[in-house]
CSV table of C-alpha atoms in Angstrom, one decimal:
chain,number,residue,atom,x,y,z
I,1,UNK,CA,-0.4,0.0,-0.1
I,2,UNK,CA,2.4,2.3,1.1
I,3,UNK,CA,4.4,2.7,-2.7
I,4,UNK,CA,1.0,4.1,-3.9
I,5,UNK,CA,0.3,6.4,-1.0
I,6,UNK,CA,3.9,7.7,-1.5
I,7,UNK,CA,3.4,8.0,-5.2
I,8,UNK,CA,0.0,9.9,-4.6
I,9,UNK,CA,1.1,12.7,-2.7
I,10,UNK,CA,4.1,13.2,-5.0
I,11,UNK,CA,1.8,14.0,-7.6
I,12,UNK,CA,-0.1,16.0,-5.2
I,13,UNK,CA,3.2,18.3,-4.5
I,14,UNK,CA,4.3,18.5,-8.1
I,15,UNK,CA,0.7,20.6,-8.9
I,16,UNK,CA,1.8,23.3,-6.8
I,17,UNK,CA,3.6,25.5,-8.4
I,18,UNK,CA,7.1,26.1,-7.7
I,19,UNK,CA,6.6,30.1,-7.2
I,20,UNK,CA,4.1,29.1,-3.9
I,21,UNK,CA,6.4,26.9,-2.5
I,22,UNK,CA,6.3,26.8,1.3
I,23,UNK,CA,8.4,29.2,3.3
I,24,UNK,CA,12.2,28.1,4.8
I,25,UNK,CA,12.1,26.3,8.0
I,26,UNK,CA,11.9,28.1,11.1
I,27,UNK,CA,15.0,27.9,13.0
I,28,UNK,CA,16.1,25.4,15.8
I,29,UNK,CA,15.7,27.9,18.6
I,30,UNK,CA,12.5,28.7,17.2
I,31,UNK,CA,11.2,25.6,17.1
I,32,UNK,CA,12.7,24.4,20.3
I,33,UNK,CA,12.9,21.1,21.3
I,34,UNK,CA,8.9,20.4,20.3
I,35,UNK,CA,9.3,20.3,16.4
I,36,UNK,CA,12.3,19.7,13.9
I,37,UNK,CA,11.8,20.8,10.4
I,38,UNK,CA,13.2,19.0,7.0
I,39,UNK,CA,13.7,19.8,3.8
I,40,UNK,CA,12.3,16.8,1.4
I,41,UNK,CA,13.2,16.6,-2.2
I,42,UNK,CA,10.8,16.0,-5.1
I,43,UNK,CA,12.0,15.2,-8.2
I,44,UNK,CA,9.2,16.6,-11.4
I,45,UNK,CA,10.4,13.2,-13.3
I,46,UNK,CA,8.0,11.5,-11.2
I,47,UNK,CA,4.2,11.2,-12.2
I,48,UNK,CA,1.3,9.8,-11.1
I,49,UNK,CA,-2.4,10.2,-10.2
I,50,UNK,CA,-2.5,8.8,-7.2
I,51,UNK,CA,-2.9,10.2,-4.0
I,52,UNK,CA,-1.2,9.6,-0.6
I,53,UNK,CA,-1.6,10.7,2.8
I,54,UNK,CA,2.3,10.7,3.9
I,55,UNK,CA,5.5,10.9,2.5
I,56,UNK,CA,6.9,10.0,5.9
I,57,UNK,CA,7.9,6.5,7.0
I,58,UNK,CA,6.6,4.9,10.5
I,59,UNK,CA,8.5,6.6,13.3
I,60,UNK,CA,10.6,3.4,14.1
I,61,UNK,CA,11.2,3.2,10.4
I,62,UNK,CA,12.4,6.8,10.3
I,63,UNK,CA,15.1,6.8,13.6
I,64,UNK,CA,16.8,3.8,10.9
I,65,UNK,CA,17.1,5.9,8.1
I,66,UNK,CA,19.5,9.0,7.1
I,67,UNK,CA,17.5,11.8,7.1
I,68,UNK,CA,17.4,13.7,3.4
I,69,UNK,CA,17.9,17.4,5.0
I,70,UNK,CA,19.6,20.1,4.1
I,71,UNK,CA,21.5,22.6,6.6
I,72,UNK,CA,20.3,26.1,4.8
I,73,UNK,CA,17.8,26.8,3.1
I,74,UNK,CA,17.7,25.0,-0.8
I,75,UNK,CA,16.7,27.1,-4.0
I,76,UNK,CA,13.3,26.2,-5.5
I,77,UNK,CA,14.4,25.8,-8.8
I,78,UNK,CA,16.8,22.6,-8.7
I,79,UNK,CA,19.0,21.4,-11.6
I,80,UNK,CA,17.6,17.9,-12.1
I,81,UNK,CA,14.2,19.8,-12.3
I,82,UNK,CA,13.4,18.8,-8.6
I,83,UNK,CA,11.7,21.1,-5.8
I,84,UNK,CA,11.9,21.1,-2.1
I,85,UNK,CA,8.9,21.1,0.4
I,86,UNK,CA,9.2,21.9,4.1
I,87,UNK,CA,8.3,19.5,6.4
I,88,UNK,CA,7.5,20.1,10.0
I,89,UNK,CA,7.4,17.4,12.3
I,90,UNK,CA,6.2,17.9,16.1
I,91,UNK,CA,5.9,14.7,18.2
I,92,UNK,CA,7.7,16.0,21.4
I,93,UNK,CA,5.2,18.0,23.1
I,94,UNK,CA,4.6,17.8,26.6
I,95,UNK,CA,1.2,19.4,26.9
I,96,UNK,CA,-1.2,21.0,24.6
I,97,UNK,CA,0.0,24.3,25.6
I,98,UNK,CA,3.6,23.9,24.6
I,99,UNK,CA,2.5,22.4,20.9
I,100,UNK,CA,0.5,25.9,21.0
I,101,UNK,CA,2.9,27.7,21.8
I,102,UNK,CA,5.1,26.1,19.2
I,103,UNK,CA,2.6,27.1,16.2
I,104,UNK,CA,2.0,30.7,17.5
I,105,UNK,CA,5.4,31.4,17.6
I,106,UNK,CA,7.9,29.4,15.5
I,107,UNK,CA,5.4,28.9,12.9
I,108,UNK,CA,3.5,32.4,13.1
I,109,UNK,CA,2.7,33.7,9.6
I,110,UNK,CA,4.4,30.4,7.8
I,111,UNK,CA,3.1,28.6,4.7
I,112,UNK,CA,4.3,24.9,5.4
I,113,UNK,CA,4.0,22.4,3.0
I,114,UNK,CA,3.4,19.8,5.6
I,115,UNK,CA,2.8,19.6,8.9
I,116,UNK,CA,3.1,16.4,10.9
I,117,UNK,CA,2.0,16.1,14.6
I,118,UNK,CA,1.9,12.3,16.3
I,119,UNK,CA,2.0,11.7,20.0
I,120,UNK,CA,-0.4,14.9,21.1
I,121,UNK,CA,-0.7,14.9,25.0
I,122,UNK,CA,-4.2,14.9,26.6
I,123,UNK,CA,-5.7,17.6,29.1
I,124,UNK,CA,-6.2,14.6,31.9
I,125,UNK,CA,-4.6,11.5,31.6
I,126,UNK,CA,-6.7,8.4,29.8
I,127,UNK,CA,-8.7,11.1,27.9
I,128,UNK,CA,-9.3,11.3,24.2
I,129,UNK,CA,-7.6,14.2,22.8
I,130,UNK,CA,-8.9,17.3,20.7
I,131,UNK,CA,-6.4,19.7,19.3
I,132,UNK,CA,-5.8,22.9,20.6
I,133,UNK,CA,-8.5,25.7,19.8
I,134,UNK,CA,-7.7,27.7,16.6
I,135,UNK,CA,-3.7,27.0,17.3
I,136,UNK,CA,-3.3,27.3,13.4
I,137,UNK,CA,-5.0,30.5,12.9
I,138,UNK,CA,-2.1,32.6,12.0
I,139,UNK,CA,-0.3,29.6,9.8
I,140,UNK,CA,-1.3,28.1,6.5
I,141,UNK,CA,-0.9,24.5,6.3
I,142,UNK,CA,-0.9,22.2,2.8
I,143,UNK,CA,-0.9,19.2,4.2
I,144,UNK,CA,-2.1,18.1,8.1
I,145,UNK,CA,-0.9,14.8,9.0
I,146,UNK,CA,-2.0,13.9,12.5
I,147,UNK,CA,-0.6,10.5,14.0
I,148,UNK,CA,-0.6,8.0,17.0
I,149,UNK,CA,-2.5,10.0,18.9
I,150,UNK,CA,-5.7,9.1,20.9
I,151,UNK,CA,-8.2,11.2,19.3
I,152,UNK,CA,-11.8,12.1,20.1
I,153,UNK,CA,-14.5,11.6,17.4
I,154,UNK,CA,-15.3,15.2,16.9
I,155,UNK,CA,-11.4,16.6,16.3
I,156,UNK,CA,-12.3,18.4,13.4
I,157,UNK,CA,-14.9,20.3,14.3
I,158,UNK,CA,-14.1,20.9,18.1
I,159,UNK,CA,-12.6,24.2,18.9
I,160,UNK,CA,-12.3,25.0,15.3
I,161,UNK,CA,-8.6,23.7,15.3
I,162,UNK,CA,-8.1,24.1,11.3
I,163,UNK,CA,-9.5,27.9,11.4
I,164,UNK,CA,-7.4,29.8,8.8
I,165,UNK,CA,-6.7,26.8,6.5
I,166,UNK,CA,-10.0,27.4,4.2
I,167,UNK,CA,-7.6,28.4,1.5
I,168,UNK,CA,-4.1,26.5,1.4
I,169,UNK,CA,-5.5,22.7,3.0
I,170,UNK,CA,-5.4,20.3,0.5
I,171,UNK,CA,-4.6,17.1,2.8
I,172,UNK,CA,-6.1,15.8,6.0
I,173,UNK,CA,-4.8,12.5,7.5
I,174,UNK,CA,-5.9,11.0,10.9
I,175,UNK,CA,-3.4,7.9,11.1
I,176,UNK,CA,-3.3,5.2,13.9
I,177,UNK,CA,-5.3,7.7,15.8
I,178,UNK,CA,-7.6,4.9,17.3
I,179,UNK,CA,-10.7,6.5,15.7
I,180,UNK,CA,-13.3,3.8,16.7
I,181,UNK,CA,-16.9,3.0,15.6
I,182,UNK,CA,-18.9,4.3,12.6
I,183,UNK,CA,-18.1,7.6,10.5
I,184,UNK,CA,-20.7,9.9,10.3
I,185,UNK,CA,-21.3,13.8,9.5
I,186,UNK,CA,-22.2,14.9,13.1
I,187,UNK,CA,-23.9,12.1,15.4
I,188,UNK,CA,-23.1,11.7,19.0
I,189,UNK,CA,-20.4,9.1,19.8
I,190,UNK,CA,-19.0,8.5,16.4
I,191,UNK,CA,-16.2,9.8,14.4
I,192,UNK,CA,-17.5,13.0,12.6
I,193,UNK,CA,-16.8,15.0,9.4
I,194,UNK,CA,-18.3,18.2,10.1
I,195,UNK,CA,-15.7,20.7,9.6
I,196,UNK,CA,-14.6,19.4,6.3
I,197,UNK,CA,-16.9,21.2,4.2
I,198,UNK,CA,-15.1,24.8,6.1
I,199,UNK,CA,-12.0,23.4,3.5
I,200,UNK,CA,-13.1,24.1,-0.2
I,201,UNK,CA,-9.9,23.6,-1.6
I,202,UNK,CA,-9.3,20.0,0.2
I,203,UNK,CA,-8.3,17.3,-2.1
I,204,UNK,CA,-7.7,14.2,0.2
I,205,UNK,CA,-9.0,12.7,3.4
I,206,UNK,CA,-6.9,10.0,5.2
I,207,UNK,CA,-8.5,7.8,8.0
I,208,UNK,CA,-6.3,4.4,7.9
I,209,UNK,CA,-5.3,2.4,10.6
I,210,UNK,CA,-8.0,3.4,12.7
I,211,UNK,CA,-11.0,1.5,14.0
I,212,UNK,CA,-13.7,2.3,11.9
I,213,UNK,CA,-16.7,-0.1,11.6
I,214,UNK,CA,-19.8,1.6,9.5
I,215,UNK,CA,-19.5,4.4,7.0
I,216,UNK,CA,-23.1,6.0,7.0
I,217,UNK,CA,-25.0,7.7,4.5
I,218,UNK,CA,-24.6,11.0,6.2
I,219,UNK,CA,-20.5,11.1,6.8
I,220,UNK,CA,-19.8,12.7,3.3
I,221,UNK,CA,-23.4,14.5,2.8
I,222,UNK,CA,-21.8,18.0,2.9
I,223,UNK,CA,-17.9,17.5,1.2
I,224,UNK,CA,-15.4,19.7,0.3
I,225,UNK,CA,-15.8,20.9,-2.9
I,226,UNK,CA,-12.6,19.8,-4.4
I,227,UNK,CA,-12.5,16.3,-2.5
I,228,UNK,CA,-11.3,13.5,-4.9
I,229,UNK,CA,-9.5,10.9,-2.5
I,230,UNK,CA,-10.5,8.8,0.4
I,231,UNK,CA,-8.5,6.7,2.0
I,232,UNK,CA,-10.0,4.2,4.6
I,233,UNK,CA,-7.8,1.3,4.5
I,234,UNK,CA,-6.5,-1.1,7.5
I,235,UNK,CA,-9.9,-0.1,9.6
I,236,UNK,CA,-12.6,-3.0,10.9
I,237,UNK,CA,-15.4,-1.6,7.9
I,238,UNK,CA,-18.2,-4.2,7.7
I,239,UNK,CA,-20.8,-2.0,6.5
I,240,UNK,CA,-21.1,1.4,3.9
I,241,UNK,CA,-24.4,2.7,3.7
I,242,UNK,CA,-26.4,3.3,0.7
I,243,UNK,CA,-25.4,6.6,-0.9
I,244,UNK,CA,-21.8,7.0,1.5
I,245,UNK,CA,-20.1,8.5,-1.9
I,246,UNK,CA,-22.7,9.7,-3.7
I,247,UNK,CA,-22.6,13.2,-2.7
I,248,UNK,CA,-18.8,13.4,-3.4
I,249,UNK,CA,-18.6,14.9,-7.6
I,250,UNK,CA,-15.0,15.0,-8.0
I,251,UNK,CA,-14.3,11.7,-6.2
I,252,UNK,CA,-11.2,10.1,-8.5
I,253,UNK,CA,-10.0,7.1,-6.1
I,254,UNK,CA,-11.4,5.1,-2.8
I,255,UNK,CA,-9.2,2.8,-0.6
I,256,UNK,CA,-11.4,0.4,1.2
I,257,UNK,CA,-8.5,-2.7,1.5
I,258,UNK,CA,-7.8,-4.5,4.4
I,259,UNK,CA,-11.0,-4.2,6.0
I,260,UNK,CA,-14.1,-6.7,6.8
I,261,UNK,CA,-16.7,-5.9,4.0
I,262,UNK,CA,-18.4,-9.4,2.7
I,263,UNK,CA,-20.7,-7.2,0.5
I,264,UNK,CA,-20.7,-3.7,-1.5
I,265,UNK,CA,-22.9,-2.1,-3.5
I,266,UNK,CA,-23.4,0.2,-6.6
I,267,UNK,CA,-25.6,2.7,-4.9
I,268,UNK,CA,-23.0,3.9,-2.7
I,269,UNK,CA,-21.1,5.7,-5.4
I,270,UNK,CA,-22.7,8.4,-7.8
I,271,UNK,CA,-24.4,7.6,-10.7
I,272,UNK,CA,-22.4,8.5,-13.1
I,273,UNK,CA,-19.6,8.3,-11.1
I,274,UNK,CA,-17.7,10.5,-14.0
I,275,UNK,CA,-14.3,11.3,-12.5
I,276,UNK,CA,-13.8,7.6,-10.3
I,277,UNK,CA,-10.4,5.9,-11.6
I,278,UNK,CA,-9.4,3.7,-9.0
I,279,UNK,CA,-11.3,1.5,-6.5
I,280,UNK,CA,-9.3,-0.7,-3.7
I,281,UNK,CA,-11.4,-2.8,-2.4
I,282,UNK,CA,-8.3,-5.6,-1.9
I,283,UNK,CA,-7.9,-7.7,1.2
I,284,UNK,CA,-11.5,-7.9,2.4
I,285,UNK,CA,-14.0,-10.8,2.4
I,286,UNK,CA,-16.1,-10.3,-1.0
I,287,UNK,CA,-17.8,-13.4,-2.5
I,288,UNK,CA,-19.6,-11.8,-5.5
I,289,UNK,CA,-19.7,-7.9,-6.7
I,290,UNK,CA,-23.6,-6.6,-7.6
I,291,UNK,CA,-24.1,-7.2,-11.7
I,292,UNK,CA,-24.1,-3.4,-11.6
I,293,UNK,CA,-21.1,-2.7,-10.2
I,294,UNK,CA,-19.5,-0.9,-12.7
I,295,UNK,CA,-22.3,0.4,-14.8
I,296,UNK,CA,-21.8,4.3,-15.3
I,297,UNK,CA,-18.0,4.7,-14.4
I,298,UNK,CA,-16.4,6.3,-17.5
I,299,UNK,CA,-13.6,7.3,-16.1
I,300,UNK,CA,-12.3,4.1,-14.2
I,301,UNK,CA,-8.9,2.6,-15.1
I,302,UNK,CA,-7.6,0.9,-11.5
I,303,UNK,CA,-9.4,-1.9,-9.8
I,304,UNK,CA,-7.3,-3.7,-6.9
I,305,UNK,CA,-9.7,-7.1,-5.7
I,306,UNK,CA,-6.8,-9.3,-4.6
I,307,UNK,CA,-7.0,-11.4,-1.7
I,308,UNK,CA,-10.9,-11.6,-1.6
I,309,UNK,CA,-12.9,-14.7,-1.9
I,310,UNK,CA,-14.5,-14.3,-5.3
I,311,UNK,CA,-15.4,-17.9,-7.1
I,312,UNK,CA,-16.5,-16.8,-10.4
I,313,UNK,CA,-16.1,-14.0,-12.9
I,314,UNK,CA,-19.2,-13.5,-14.6
I,315,UNK,CA,-19.8,-11.1,-17.7
I,316,UNK,CA,-21.9,-8.7,-15.1
I,317,UNK,CA,-20.2,-6.9,-13.9
I,318,UNK,CA,-17.1,-7.1,-15.5
I,319,UNK,CA,-17.8,-7.2,-19.6
I,320,UNK,CA,-18.8,-3.4,-19.2
I,321,UNK,CA,-15.7,-2.3,-17.9
I,322,UNK,CA,-12.9,-4.8,-18.8
I,323,UNK,CA,-11.6,-3.1,-21.9
I,324,UNK,CA,-11.1,0.5,-20.3
I,325,UNK,CA,-9.0,-0.6,-17.5
I,326,UNK,CA,-5.6,-0.1,-17.5
I,327,UNK,CA,-4.6,-2.2,-14.0
I,328,UNK,CA,-6.7,-5.1,-12.6
I,329,UNK,CA,-5.4,-7.5,-9.8
I,330,UNK,CA,-7.6,-10.2,-9.4
I,331,UNK,CA,-4.7,-12.6,-7.3
I,332,UNK,CA,-5.6,-14.4,-4.2
I,333,UNK,CA,-9.2,-15.2,-5.2
I,334,UNK,CA,-10.9,-18.4,-6.0
I,335,UNK,CA,-12.2,-18.3,-9.2
I,336,UNK,CA,-13.2,-21.2,-11.0
I,337,UNK,CA,-12.4,-21.6,-15.0
I,338,UNK,CA,-16.3,-21.9,-15.7
I,339,UNK,CA,-18.6,-20.7,-18.2
I,340,UNK,CA,-18.7,-17.1,-16.8
I,341,UNK,CA,-15.7,-16.6,-18.0
I,342,UNK,CA,-16.9,-17.2,-22.1
I,343,UNK,CA,-17.2,-13.3,-22.1
I,344,UNK,CA,-14.0,-13.0,-22.0
I,345,UNK,CA,-12.8,-15.0,-24.7
I,346,UNK,CA,-13.9,-12.7,-27.6
I,347,UNK,CA,-11.8,-9.9,-25.8
I,348,UNK,CA,-9.1,-11.9,-26.0
I,349,UNK,CA,-9.3,-13.4,-29.2
I,350,UNK,CA,-11.3,-11.3,-31.5
I,351,UNK,CA,-11.0,-13.3,-34.3
I,352,UNK,CA,-12.5,-16.8,-32.6
I,353,UNK,CA,-15.6,-16.3,-33.7
I,354,UNK,CA,-15.0,-17.0,-37.3
I,355,UNK,CA,-12.0,-19.5,-37.0
I,356,UNK,CA,-11.9,-23.6,-37.2
I,357,UNK,CA,-9.6,-23.1,-34.2
I,358,UNK,CA,-9.3,-20.7,-31.0
I,359,UNK,CA,-6.3,-18.4,-32.0
I,360,UNK,CA,-3.8,-17.7,-29.4
I,361,UNK,CA,-4.9,-14.7,-27.1
I,362,UNK,CA,-3.6,-11.4,-26.9
I,363,UNK,CA,-3.4,-8.9,-23.8
I,364,UNK,CA,-4.9,-5.1,-24.7
I,365,UNK,CA,-2.5,-2.5,-25.2
I,366,UNK,CA,-1.6,-1.2,-22.1
I,367,UNK,CA,-3.3,-3.3,-20.0
I,368,UNK,CA,-2.0,-4.8,-16.7
I,369,UNK,CA,-4.3,-7.8,-16.0
I,370,UNK,CA,-3.3,-9.7,-12.7
I,371,UNK,CA,-5.5,-13.1,-11.7
I,372,UNK,CA,-6.0,-16.4,-12.9
I,373,UNK,CA,-8.7,-19.1,-12.8
I,374,UNK,CA,-8.3,-22.8,-11.7
I,375,UNK,CA,-9.6,-26.0,-13.8
I,376,UNK,CA,-10.4,-28.9,-12.1
I,377,UNK,CA,-8.6,-32.0,-13.5
I,378,UNK,CA,-11.1,-34.6,-11.8
I,379,UNK,CA,-8.2,-36.9,-11.6
I,380,UNK,CA,-7.7,-38.5,-8.3
I,381,UNK,CA,-4.2,-37.4,-7.0
I,382,UNK,CA,-4.0,-34.1,-9.2
I,383,UNK,CA,-4.3,-30.8,-8.3
I,384,UNK,CA,-6.1,-27.8,-10.3
I,385,UNK,CA,-4.4,-26.1,-13.0
I,386,UNK,CA,-4.2,-22.9,-13.1
I,387,UNK,CA,-4.8,-20.3,-16.2
I,388,UNK,CA,-4.0,-16.8,-16.6
I,389,UNK,CA,-6.9,-14.8,-17.2
I,390,UNK,CA,-5.0,-13.0,-19.9
I,391,UNK,CA,-4.2,-16.2,-21.6
I,392,UNK,CA,-7.6,-17.8,-21.5
I,393,UNK,CA,-8.6,-20.3,-24.2
I,394,UNK,CA,-11.6,-22.4,-24.6
I,395,UNK,CA,-10.1,-25.8,-23.7
I,396,UNK,CA,-9.4,-24.2,-20.7
I,397,UNK,CA,-13.0,-23.5,-19.4
I,398,UNK,CA,-15.2,-26.3,-17.9
I,399,UNK,CA,-18.0,-26.4,-19.5
């Protein structure tokens, strides 16, 4: 998952003109012992349409790496075509007051490309954390990432902690923050999204590695106008209510991998889902997809369904979308080489209908199709034969 996430944030930053890059790092004296600041290089040769919440490794991994930092502020135009962005990491605050004071002094009137706050202390022992009241009002942040903190469910709206960020914030992450239960707009006792609509330029929300169980229909009923990416992997989601993502007109990427889903419905997305390009449902418990699941998704290019429990691959829903995909991963399923795959043969071998023998299959140009089906040998002591989907022929099907 992490290479995909890294790719996405690089793409996000490369869209920001170099003339509007973040301000230079504050001095060590200004940051004190609470925060550190690094310069991270991004090469313009890297291109990707996939979003990411973070370019930063887990803290234990970062300690093992040599940091890619500079002693003095770098120039915005690099010889190799790269750019630099500022990354402030605050992980040593002993109190909320200390964190707030650092933001109000060291980051005063600064534009920061990325602010990471982790292990944010609570006001009282064993209580959930809300960020300091309006603590960023005099700072402008493009990406805010909260990590390893026992956040309260209303952390976005309580105390207006994101006041002042309406014109700059592009990405919000709450990663490994023990967010538990249902994701709703403002229901009591749940994780709330109220307040996101006050960030009209927000493009991505990442709530991965938490304990979300249900996505209510109201969760994104009032989304930011530019919201295009929602990352919810590594939770405990079992239910996604109808219309949960219908009100996000610009949605391009949805990641629901590593959850506990055993069913999904087409109605959770808008129809048509004009801009949806990437659906990740890998590492769930799906046995079948609805017949209309890919209907009215004209921009869909990437589908990840690896490590599920799919036993068949019928023409509905697959035939309507197969030719437009550039990447499809079905590895780690239990698909049978049965008659439900007959629809795929004319796509792989278009001349087969008028030939006395089936021509050799040819992969579609620009496609990366990963997956196989199993053909039972019906012979004692023999295992099933695996056939790659991209080289499937009529004799491989058990019908």
